[in-house]
Short mmCIF file of C-alpha atoms and ligand atoms in Angstrom, two decimals:
data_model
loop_
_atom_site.label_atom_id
_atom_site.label_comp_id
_atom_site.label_asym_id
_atom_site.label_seq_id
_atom_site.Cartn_x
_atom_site.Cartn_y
_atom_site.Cartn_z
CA UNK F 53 -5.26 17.53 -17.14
CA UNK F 54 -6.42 20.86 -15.66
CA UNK F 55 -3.21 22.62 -14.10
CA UNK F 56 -3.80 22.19 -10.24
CA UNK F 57 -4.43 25.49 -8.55
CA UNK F 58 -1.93 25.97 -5.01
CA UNK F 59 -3.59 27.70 -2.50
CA UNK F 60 -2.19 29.36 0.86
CA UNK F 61 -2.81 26.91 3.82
CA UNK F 62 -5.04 28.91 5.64
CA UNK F 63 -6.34 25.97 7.23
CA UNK F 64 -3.61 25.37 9.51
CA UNK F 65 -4.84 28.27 11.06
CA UNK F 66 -8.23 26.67 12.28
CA UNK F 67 -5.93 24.69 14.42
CA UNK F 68 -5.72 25.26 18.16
CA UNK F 69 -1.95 26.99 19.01
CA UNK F 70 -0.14 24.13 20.22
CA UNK F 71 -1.20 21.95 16.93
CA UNK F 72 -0.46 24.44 14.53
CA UNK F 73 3.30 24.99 16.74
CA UNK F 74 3.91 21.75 16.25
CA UNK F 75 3.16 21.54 12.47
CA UNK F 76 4.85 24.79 11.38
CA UNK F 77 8.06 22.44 13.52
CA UNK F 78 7.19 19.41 11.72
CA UNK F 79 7.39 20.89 8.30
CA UNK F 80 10.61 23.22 9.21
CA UNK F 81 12.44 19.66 10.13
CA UNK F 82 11.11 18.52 6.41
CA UNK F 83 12.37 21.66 4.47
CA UNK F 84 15.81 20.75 6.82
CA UNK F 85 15.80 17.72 4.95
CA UNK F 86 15.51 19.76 1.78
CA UNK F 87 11.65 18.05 0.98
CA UNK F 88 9.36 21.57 0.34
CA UNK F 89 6.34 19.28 -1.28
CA UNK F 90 4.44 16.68 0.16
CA UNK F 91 2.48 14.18 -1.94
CA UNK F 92 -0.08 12.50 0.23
CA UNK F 93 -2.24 9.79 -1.43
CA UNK F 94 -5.32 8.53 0.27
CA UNK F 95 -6.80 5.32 -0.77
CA UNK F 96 -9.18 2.68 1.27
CA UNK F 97 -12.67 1.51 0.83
CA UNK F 98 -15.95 3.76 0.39
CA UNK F 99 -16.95 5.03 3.61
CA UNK F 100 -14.36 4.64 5.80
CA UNK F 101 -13.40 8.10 6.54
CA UNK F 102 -11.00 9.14 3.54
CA UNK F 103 -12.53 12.48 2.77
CA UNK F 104 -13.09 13.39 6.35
CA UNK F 105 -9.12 12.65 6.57
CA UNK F 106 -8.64 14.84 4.03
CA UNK F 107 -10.21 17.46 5.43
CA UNK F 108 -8.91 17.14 8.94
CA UNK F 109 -5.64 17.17 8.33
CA UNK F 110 -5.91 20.36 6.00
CA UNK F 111 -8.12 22.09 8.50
CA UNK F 112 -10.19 22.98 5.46
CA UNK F 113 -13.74 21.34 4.24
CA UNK F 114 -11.76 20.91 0.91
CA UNK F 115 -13.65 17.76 -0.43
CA UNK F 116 -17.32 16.53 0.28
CA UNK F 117 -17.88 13.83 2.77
CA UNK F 118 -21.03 11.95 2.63
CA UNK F 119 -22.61 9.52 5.17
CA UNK F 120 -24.99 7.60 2.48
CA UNK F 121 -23.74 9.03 -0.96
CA UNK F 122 -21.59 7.14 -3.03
CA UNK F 123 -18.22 9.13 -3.55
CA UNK F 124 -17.47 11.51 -6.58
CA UNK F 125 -16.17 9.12 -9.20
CA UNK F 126 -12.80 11.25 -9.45
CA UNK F 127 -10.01 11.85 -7.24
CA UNK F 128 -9.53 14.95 -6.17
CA UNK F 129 -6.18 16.85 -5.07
CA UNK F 130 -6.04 19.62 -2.43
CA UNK F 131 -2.94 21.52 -2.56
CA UNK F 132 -2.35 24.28 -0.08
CA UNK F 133 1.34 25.99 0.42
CA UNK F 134 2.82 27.65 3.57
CA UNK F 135 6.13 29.45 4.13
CA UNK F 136 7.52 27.85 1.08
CA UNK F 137 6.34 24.61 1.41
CA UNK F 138 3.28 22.41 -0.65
CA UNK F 139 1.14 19.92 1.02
CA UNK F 140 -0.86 17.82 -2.10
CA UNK F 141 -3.66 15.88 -0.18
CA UNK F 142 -5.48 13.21 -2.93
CA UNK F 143 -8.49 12.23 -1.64
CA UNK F 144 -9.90 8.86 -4.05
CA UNK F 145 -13.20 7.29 -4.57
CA UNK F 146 -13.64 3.63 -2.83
CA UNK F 147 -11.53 0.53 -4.25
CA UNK F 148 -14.68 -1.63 -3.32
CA UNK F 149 -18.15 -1.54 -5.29
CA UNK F 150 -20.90 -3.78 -5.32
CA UNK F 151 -18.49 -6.18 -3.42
CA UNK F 152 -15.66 -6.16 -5.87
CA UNK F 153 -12.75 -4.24 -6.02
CA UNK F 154 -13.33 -1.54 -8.03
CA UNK F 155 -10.72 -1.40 -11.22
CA UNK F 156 -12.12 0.98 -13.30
CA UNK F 157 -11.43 3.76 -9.57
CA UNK F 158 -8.17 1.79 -10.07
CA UNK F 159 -7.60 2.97 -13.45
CA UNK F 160 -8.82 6.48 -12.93
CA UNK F 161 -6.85 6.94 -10.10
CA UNK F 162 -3.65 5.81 -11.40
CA UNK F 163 -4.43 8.06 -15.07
CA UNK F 164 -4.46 10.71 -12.57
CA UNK F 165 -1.64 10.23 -10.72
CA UNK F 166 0.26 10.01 -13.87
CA UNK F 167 3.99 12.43 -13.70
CA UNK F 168 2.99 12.52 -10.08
CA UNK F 169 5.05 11.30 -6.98
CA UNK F 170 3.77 9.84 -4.23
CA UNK F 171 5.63 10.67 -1.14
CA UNK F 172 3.27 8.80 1.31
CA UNK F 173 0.08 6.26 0.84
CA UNK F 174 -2.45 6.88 3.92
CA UNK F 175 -4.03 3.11 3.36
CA UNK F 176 -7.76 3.91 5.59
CA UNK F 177 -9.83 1.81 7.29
CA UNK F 178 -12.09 2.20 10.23
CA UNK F 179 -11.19 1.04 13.81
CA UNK F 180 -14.46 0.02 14.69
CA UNK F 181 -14.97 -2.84 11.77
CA UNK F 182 -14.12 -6.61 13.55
CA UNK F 183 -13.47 -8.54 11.22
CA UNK F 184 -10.85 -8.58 7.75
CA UNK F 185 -11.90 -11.00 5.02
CA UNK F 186 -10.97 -11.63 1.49
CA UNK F 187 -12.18 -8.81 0.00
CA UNK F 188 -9.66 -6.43 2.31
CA UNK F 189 -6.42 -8.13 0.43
CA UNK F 190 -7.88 -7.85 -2.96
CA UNK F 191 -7.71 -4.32 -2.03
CA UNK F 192 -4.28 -4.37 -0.89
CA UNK F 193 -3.64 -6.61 -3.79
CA UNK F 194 -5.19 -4.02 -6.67
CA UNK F 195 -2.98 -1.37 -4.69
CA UNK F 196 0.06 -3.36 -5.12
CA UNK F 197 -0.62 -4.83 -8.63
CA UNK F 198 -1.32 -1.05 -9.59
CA UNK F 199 2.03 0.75 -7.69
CA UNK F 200 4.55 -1.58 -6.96
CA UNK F 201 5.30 -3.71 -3.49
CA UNK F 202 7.21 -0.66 -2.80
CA UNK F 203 4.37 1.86 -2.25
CA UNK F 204 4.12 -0.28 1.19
CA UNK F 205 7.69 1.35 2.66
CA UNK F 206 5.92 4.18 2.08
CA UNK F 207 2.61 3.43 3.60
CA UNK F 208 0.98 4.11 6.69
CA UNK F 209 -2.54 2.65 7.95
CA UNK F 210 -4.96 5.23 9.12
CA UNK F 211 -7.80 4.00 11.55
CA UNK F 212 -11.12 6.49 11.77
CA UNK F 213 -13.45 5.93 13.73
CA UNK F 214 -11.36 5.91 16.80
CA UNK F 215 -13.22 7.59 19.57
CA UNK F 216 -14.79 4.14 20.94
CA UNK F 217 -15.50 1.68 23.18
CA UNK F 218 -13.69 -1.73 22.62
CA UNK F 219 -15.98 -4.74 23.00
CA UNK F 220 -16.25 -7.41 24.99
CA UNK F 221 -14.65 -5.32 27.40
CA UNK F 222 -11.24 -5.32 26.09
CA UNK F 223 -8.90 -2.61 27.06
CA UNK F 224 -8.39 0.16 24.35
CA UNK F 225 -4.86 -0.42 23.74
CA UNK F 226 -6.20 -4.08 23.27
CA UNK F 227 -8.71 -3.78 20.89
CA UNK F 228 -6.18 -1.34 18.94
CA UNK F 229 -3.25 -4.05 18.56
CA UNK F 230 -5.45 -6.96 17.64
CA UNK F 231 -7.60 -4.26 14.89
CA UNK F 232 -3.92 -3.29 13.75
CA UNK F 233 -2.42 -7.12 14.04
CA UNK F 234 -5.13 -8.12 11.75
CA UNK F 235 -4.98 -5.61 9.24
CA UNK F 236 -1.38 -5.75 8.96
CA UNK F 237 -1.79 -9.53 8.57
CA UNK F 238 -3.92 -8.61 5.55
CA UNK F 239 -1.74 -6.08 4.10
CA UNK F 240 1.47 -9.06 4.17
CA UNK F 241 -0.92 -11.67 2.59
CA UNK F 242 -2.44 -9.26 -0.21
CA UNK F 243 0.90 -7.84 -1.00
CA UNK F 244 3.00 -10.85 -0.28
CA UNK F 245 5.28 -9.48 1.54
CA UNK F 246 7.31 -12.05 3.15
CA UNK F 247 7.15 -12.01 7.29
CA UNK F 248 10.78 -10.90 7.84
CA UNK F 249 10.65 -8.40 4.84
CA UNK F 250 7.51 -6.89 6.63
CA UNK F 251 8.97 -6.80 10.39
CA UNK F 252 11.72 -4.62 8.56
CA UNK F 253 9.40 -2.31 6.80
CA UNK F 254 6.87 -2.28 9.70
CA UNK F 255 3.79 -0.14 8.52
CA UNK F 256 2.92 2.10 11.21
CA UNK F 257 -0.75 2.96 11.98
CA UNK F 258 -2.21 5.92 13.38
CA UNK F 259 -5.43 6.27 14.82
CA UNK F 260 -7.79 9.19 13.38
CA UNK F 261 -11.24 10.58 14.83
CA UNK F 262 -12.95 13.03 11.99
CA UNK F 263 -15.96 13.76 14.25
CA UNK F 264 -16.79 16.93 15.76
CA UNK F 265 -17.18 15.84 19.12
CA UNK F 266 -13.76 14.43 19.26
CA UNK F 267 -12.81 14.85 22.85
CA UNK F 268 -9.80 17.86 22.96
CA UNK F 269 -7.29 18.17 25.61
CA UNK F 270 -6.64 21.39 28.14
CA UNK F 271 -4.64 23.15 24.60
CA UNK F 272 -8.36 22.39 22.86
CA UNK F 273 -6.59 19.64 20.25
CA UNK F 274 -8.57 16.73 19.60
CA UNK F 275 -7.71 13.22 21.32
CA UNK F 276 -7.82 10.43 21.00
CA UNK F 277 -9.20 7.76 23.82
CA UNK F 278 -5.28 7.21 25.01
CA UNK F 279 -4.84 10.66 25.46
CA UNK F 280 -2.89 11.84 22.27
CA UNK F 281 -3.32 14.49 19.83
CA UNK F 282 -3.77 12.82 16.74
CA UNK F 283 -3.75 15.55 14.14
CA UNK F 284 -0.02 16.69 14.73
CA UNK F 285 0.77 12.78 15.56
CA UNK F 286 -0.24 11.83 12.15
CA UNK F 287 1.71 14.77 10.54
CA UNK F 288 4.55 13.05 12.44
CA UNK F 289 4.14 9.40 11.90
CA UNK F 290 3.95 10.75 7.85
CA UNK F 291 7.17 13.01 8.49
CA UNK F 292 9.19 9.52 9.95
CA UNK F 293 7.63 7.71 7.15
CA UNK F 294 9.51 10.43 4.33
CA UNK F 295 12.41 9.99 6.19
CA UNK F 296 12.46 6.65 6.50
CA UNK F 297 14.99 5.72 3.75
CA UNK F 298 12.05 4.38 1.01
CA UNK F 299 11.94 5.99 -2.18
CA UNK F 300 8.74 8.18 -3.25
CA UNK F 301 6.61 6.40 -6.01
CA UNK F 302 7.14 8.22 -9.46
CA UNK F 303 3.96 7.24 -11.29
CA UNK F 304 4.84 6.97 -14.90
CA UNK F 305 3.84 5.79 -18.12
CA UNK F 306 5.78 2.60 -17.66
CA UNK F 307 3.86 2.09 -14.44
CA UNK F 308 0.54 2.58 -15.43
CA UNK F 309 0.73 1.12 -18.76
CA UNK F 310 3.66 -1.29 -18.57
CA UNK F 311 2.98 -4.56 -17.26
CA UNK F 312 1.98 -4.50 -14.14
CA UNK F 313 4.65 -3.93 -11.67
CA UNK F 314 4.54 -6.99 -9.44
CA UNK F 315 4.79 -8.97 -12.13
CA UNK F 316 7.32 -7.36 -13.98
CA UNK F 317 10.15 -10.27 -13.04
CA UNK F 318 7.65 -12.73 -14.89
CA UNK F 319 8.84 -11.25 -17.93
CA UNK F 320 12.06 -13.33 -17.45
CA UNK F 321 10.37 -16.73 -16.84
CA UNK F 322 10.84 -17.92 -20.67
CA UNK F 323 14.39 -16.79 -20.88
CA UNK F 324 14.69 -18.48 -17.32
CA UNK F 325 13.14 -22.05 -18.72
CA UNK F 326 14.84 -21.60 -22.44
CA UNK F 327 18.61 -21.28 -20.25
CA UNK F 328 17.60 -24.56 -18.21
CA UNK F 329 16.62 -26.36 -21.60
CA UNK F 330 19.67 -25.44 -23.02
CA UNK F 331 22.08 -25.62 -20.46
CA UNK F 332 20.79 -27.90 -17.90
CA UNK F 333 18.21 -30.89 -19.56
CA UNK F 334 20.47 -31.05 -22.87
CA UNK F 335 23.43 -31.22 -20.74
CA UNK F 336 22.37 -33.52 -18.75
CA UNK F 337 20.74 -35.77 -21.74
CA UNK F 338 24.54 -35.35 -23.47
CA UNK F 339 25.89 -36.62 -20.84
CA UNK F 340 23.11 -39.42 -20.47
CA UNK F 341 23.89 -40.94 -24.03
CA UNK F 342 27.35 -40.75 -23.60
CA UNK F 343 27.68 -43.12 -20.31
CA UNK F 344 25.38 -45.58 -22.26
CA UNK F 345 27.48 -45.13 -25.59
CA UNK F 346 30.67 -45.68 -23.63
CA UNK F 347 29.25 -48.62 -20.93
CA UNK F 348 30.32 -52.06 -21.82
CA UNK F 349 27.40 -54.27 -22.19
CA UNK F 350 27.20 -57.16 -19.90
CA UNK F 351 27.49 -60.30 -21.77
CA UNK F 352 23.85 -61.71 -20.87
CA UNK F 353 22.89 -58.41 -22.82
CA UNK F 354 24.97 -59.23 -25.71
CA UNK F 355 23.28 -62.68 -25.58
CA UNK F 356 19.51 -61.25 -25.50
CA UNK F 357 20.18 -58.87 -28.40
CA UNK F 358 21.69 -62.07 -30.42
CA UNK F 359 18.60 -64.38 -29.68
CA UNK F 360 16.48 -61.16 -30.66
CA UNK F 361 17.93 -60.54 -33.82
CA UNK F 362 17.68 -64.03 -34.42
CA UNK F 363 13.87 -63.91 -34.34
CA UNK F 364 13.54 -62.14 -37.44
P1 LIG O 655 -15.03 8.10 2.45
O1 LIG O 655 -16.12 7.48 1.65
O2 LIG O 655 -13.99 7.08 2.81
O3 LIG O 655 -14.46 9.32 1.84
O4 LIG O 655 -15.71 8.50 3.86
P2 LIG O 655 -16.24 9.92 4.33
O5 LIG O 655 -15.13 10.77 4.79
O6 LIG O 655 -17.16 10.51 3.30
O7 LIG O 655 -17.05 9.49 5.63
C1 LIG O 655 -18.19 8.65 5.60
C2 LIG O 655 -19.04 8.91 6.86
O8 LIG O 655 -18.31 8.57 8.02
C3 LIG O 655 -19.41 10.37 7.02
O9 LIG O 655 -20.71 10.43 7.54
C4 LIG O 655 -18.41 10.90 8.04
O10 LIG O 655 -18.92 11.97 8.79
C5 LIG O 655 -18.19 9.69 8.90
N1 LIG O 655 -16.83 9.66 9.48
C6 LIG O 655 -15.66 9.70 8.82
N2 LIG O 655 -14.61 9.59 9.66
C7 LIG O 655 -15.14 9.48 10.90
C8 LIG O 655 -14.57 9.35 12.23
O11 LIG O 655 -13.35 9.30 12.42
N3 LIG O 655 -15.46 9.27 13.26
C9 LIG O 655 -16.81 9.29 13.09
N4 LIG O 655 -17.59 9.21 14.16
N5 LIG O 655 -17.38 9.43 11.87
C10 LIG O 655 -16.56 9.52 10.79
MG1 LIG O 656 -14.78 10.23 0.02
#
C-alpha cells in the first residue's frame, strides 16, 4: 500500500473563530489523555452524505462528492496533523449496490484498513429518509460480520441532511428521536445486540448539515435547526466516544482473514456437543442400563418371558 502522505490541517483554519477555539480545546483535552492520532472511519450507504462529512469536518474539499455519480470504488484516507496531533478521516464507497449489500466494498475496505486502528466508526445515514427496512441491517450486519460487535462501543450515527422540515407537522426534536429510535432499533437487530447490552453502550447520534446554505449563528458557525453548532459538536460527541472506556478496533490479519469475528465462538460448538456426548448422554445412558440391570423384575414379567421362550 502507498505510504499515506500527512498533511498540516490547514483546514481548521476555514473555520469561523469560535469553531476552530473549540477544536484546538477539544483536541488539547485528547493529547491530555495521551491520544495524538485519531482514526475516523466513515461507512453508510451511497449517497447519504459520507464524503461531504468528510470534507466538513476537515474544512478541506479533500474527497469528491457527487450528487448522481456512483462513488470511487476505493476508500480514501485524509490525514491532516496540527500541533502534534493526526486526524485520519476514511471516507468509503457505499455498502449498498444494485439493492444488495455490497461485499466486494466490504472486502476492499477491510484490505485497506488492514494494520490500521479504528478509533471511531461514523455509521451515516440521512435524516430526511422515513422509513428503515431490511436492507439497513444487512448493512449493519456486513459491518459487524466484517469488524466485530465491538466496533458498535465505538460507533456513532451521523444524520445529514439535517436542515429540514419534519412532516406531518411534527416538532423537530420529534421527528429527530423517532428517525434516531428507528435506526438504533436497526443497528440492535442487525448486530444483535441484546436490549440491555445496547442501553449500556448507547450509540449516540449527531446530526450533520454538509450544505452551503446551512444556517450559521451570530459567531458565523453553521447550525443546525435546534440551534447548535454541529461541526465542533460532532468533534465532541467523537472525543466522549474515545473516551468512553471501548477499545479501538485493530484491524488485523486474523480479522480480515480469520473467520469472521461474530462467529468466532461457533468454532467451539463441536467441542461443546462432543463434551455433552461424552459426559452428559453416555452418562446418563450408564446410568440408564444400570437401574434396569439392577431392578428386580416383577414376577408377571418373569412369567411373560417364560411363556415367550416357550414359543419357540
Ligand atoms: P456519499 O455517496 O455518501 O459519499 O454522499 P456525498 O457526500 O457524495 O453526497 C451525495 C449528495 O448529497 C451530494 O450532492 C451532496 O452535495 C449532498 N449532500 C450530502 N450531505 C448533505 C447534507 O447534509 N445536506 C444537503 N442538503 N445535501 C447533502
Ligand atoms: Mg462518497
Amino acid at each position: 500500500m502507498a505510504s499515506q502522505l500527512i498533511r498540516e490541517w490547514s483546514g481548521i483554519q476555514q473555520f469561523p473563530a469560535a469553531t476552530q477555539a473549540k477544536l484546538l480545546e477539544l483536541l488539547g483535552k485528547l493529547k491530555q489523555e495521551n491520544v495524538s492520532t485519531l482514526t475516523i472511519l466513515v461507512m453508510g450507504k451511497g449517497g447519504v452524505g459520507k464524503s461531504s462529512t468528510v470534507n466538513s469536518i476537515t474544512g478541506e474539499r479533500a474527497v469528491a462528492v457527487s450528487a448522481f455519480q456512483s462513488e470511487g470504488p476505493r476508500p480514501v484516507m485524509v490525514s491532516r496533523s496540527r500541533a502534534g496531533f493526526t486526524l485520519n478521516v476514511i471516507d468509503t464507497p457505499g455498502l449498498v449496490e444494485g439493492g444488495y449489500v455490497n461485499d466486494q466494498a466490504l472486502d476492499m475496505i477491510k484490505r485497506f484498513l488492514l494494520n490500521k486502528t479504528i478509533d471511531v466508526l461514523l455509521y451515516v445515514d440521512r435524516l430526511d429518509a422515513y422509513r428503515v427496512d431490511n436492507l439497513d441491517r444487512q448493512v449493519i450486519k456486513a459491518i459487524t460480520d466484517s469488524f466485530g460487535k465491538e466496533i458498535w462501543s465505538r460507533a456513532l450515527v451521523v444524520l445529514t441532511h439535517a436542515q429540514l422540515s419534519p412532516p406531518d407537522g411534527l416538532q423537530y426534536d420529534d421527528f429527530f428521536s423517532r428517525r434516531s429510535e428507528a435506526l438504533l432499533k436497526v443497528i440492535r437487530l442487525g448486530a444483535r445486540i441484546r436490549k440491555q447490552d445496547f442501553q449500556g453502550t448507547a450509540i449516540p447520534v449527531v446530526l450533520v448539515e454538509n450544505s452551503g446554505r446551512c444556517t450559521k449563528n451570530e459567531s458565523d458557525e453553521k447550525i443546525i435547526p435546534n440551534g447548535i453548532a454541529w461541526i465542533p459538536n460532532l468533534v465532541e460527541t467523537i472525543t466522549h466516544v474515545v473516551s468512553n472506556g471501548s477499545k479501538a478496533i485493530l484491524v488485523d490479519k486474523k480479522l480480515i482473514e480469520g473467520p469472521n469475528p461474530d462467529a468466532r465462538g461457533k468454532i467451539l460448538i463441536p467441542f461443546i456437543l462432543a463434551f455433552q456426548y461424552f459426559f452428559v448422554i453416555k452418562q446418563i445412558q450408564r446410568a440408564i442400563k444400570d437401574d434396569i440391570a439392577s431392578e428386580s423384575k416383577p414376577s408377571w414379567e418373569l412369567r411373560d418371558m417364560g411363556s415367550a421362550s416357550r414359543k419357540f
